[in-house]
């Protein structure tokens, strides 16, 4: 009976730890939903909009880096998950996509809600598994499900796709009683013989300080930390290392407490002197937001060492990086041992193995700090509405603490964050593909995953409307949504190019007048509205106690 086979599949998911499911409605996937709902082992979250649902599932896996599942029906429903799959692929976030499908003999036969779903995501997933639920052998089913989930966790993390073909009658035995809890691997003599799910963790090659010493010996060295997973180990090393070397931490690096303060604002609209050119660039993580630093490093092309365990290494600065395969915290600790030993050595004890003199190390870092601090621009130079929005983000950064998680929308908002400097909060944004789709939905998923944290999301009006169906669910009470309403895609008034072509402004900037109070009322979300002018000196009003999720609209006119 089909329901028994789906119960078995649910048991395999449970054994593999796939217990959090983000479910979009449909008929073809209803028997799978029924199998999941028959057990208390699974947490099911309903999102009628498939695109929002898939991004929320991705957001759920942001912190713990273990896949949550997105489940949808057949047909174009699966296509709506494509943006989230792309973002998860380029952010390297584990994500499981499960789609219900029609049997192979019904594909391209003019049936409704039927497309070619096998291998649908091409090379943007780490593993794909397509099977017919009725005909597949138990051995192949176990191997296929477990191998797919391992594909999301082992090697480079990312999205995976399991496509389940269901033939009629799909509701056969749907009301039967079955509990996947009874099939956990720690249950003796399980009747359906569920094997234990085991996946391999990475093995880290050793890092020898003398190898690093050979590269940076007597050379000006900088560290650039791009988009990165959360890492306490790396934070502990950077806390020490920042005293010796210039470290540029991107707003999405997970390391915004460390390194040079407000460095991207210090570089903004300035020509960086050649005297600051590094001889050696060491990078960790992935891409960076800063256009100023990217342009400088692309021009300079220093010797580039990229540190990390994954073999797919980008070349954002066109500098042909050398890949140093190691755990980044191990490398950073070895680097710290070298530079700290150098700094503790007196001039009389310097020898040919010394990296630089203490004065040289300190001087190079101080030269960077001085240049950054000499920035003469103020937020007022940005003009309206950018000045007041930037001031708000700076104030928010200084107010948030370690218990806060902050999501920044793309376009201007994430740039404000990169200019703002240090914050104790964990900052996230969808910078894998850097689109505006899914920014709000991702934050909703992250808030569901982290009920003990306050989760904030700040984004523009266009992004908010574009992803407004993220509100079409039971919003977690720890979520605060802040919308910077400046009546359109104002980034196109800021960046060079579109702002020089007024004839196309209506099509690129898309100016609109939005009333987010009406949107909040439509989705039954608590709503507040403030003028950015009111918050110019004190933003404490937005921190008042709340019992449920709230949407805060910030506008530029005086209320």
XYZ file of N, CA, C and O in Angstrom, residues 498 500-507:
36
model
N 22.155 53.928 -13.925
C 20.714 54.203 -13.963
C 20.366 55.633 -13.553
O 19.405 56.207 -14.073
N 21.780 58.237 -14.295
C 22.108 59.175 -15.358
C 21.140 59.074 -16.545
O 21.325 59.738 -17.560
N 20.108 58.231 -16.391
C 19.173 57.991 -17.490
C 17.742 58.221 -17.001
O 16.990 57.274 -16.748
N 17.336 59.460 -16.845
C 15.998 59.746 -16.304
C 14.868 59.178 -17.148
O 13.780 58.907 -16.631
N 15.093 58.952 -18.425
C 14.019 58.455 -19.290
C 13.578 57.046 -18.913
O 12.444 56.651 -19.212
N 14.452 56.284 -18.263
C 14.092 54.906 -17.917
C 13.792 54.756 -16.427
O 13.620 53.638 -15.943
N 13.709 55.865 -15.690
C 13.561 55.792 -14.234
C 12.298 55.033 -13.821
O 12.330 54.234 -12.882
N 11.200 55.243 -14.517
C 9.961 54.575 -14.141
C 10.063 53.060 -14.263
O 9.367 52.328 -13.556
N 10.946 52.592 -15.125
C 11.051 51.161 -15.372
C 12.128 50.490 -14.502
O 12.068 49.279 -14.263
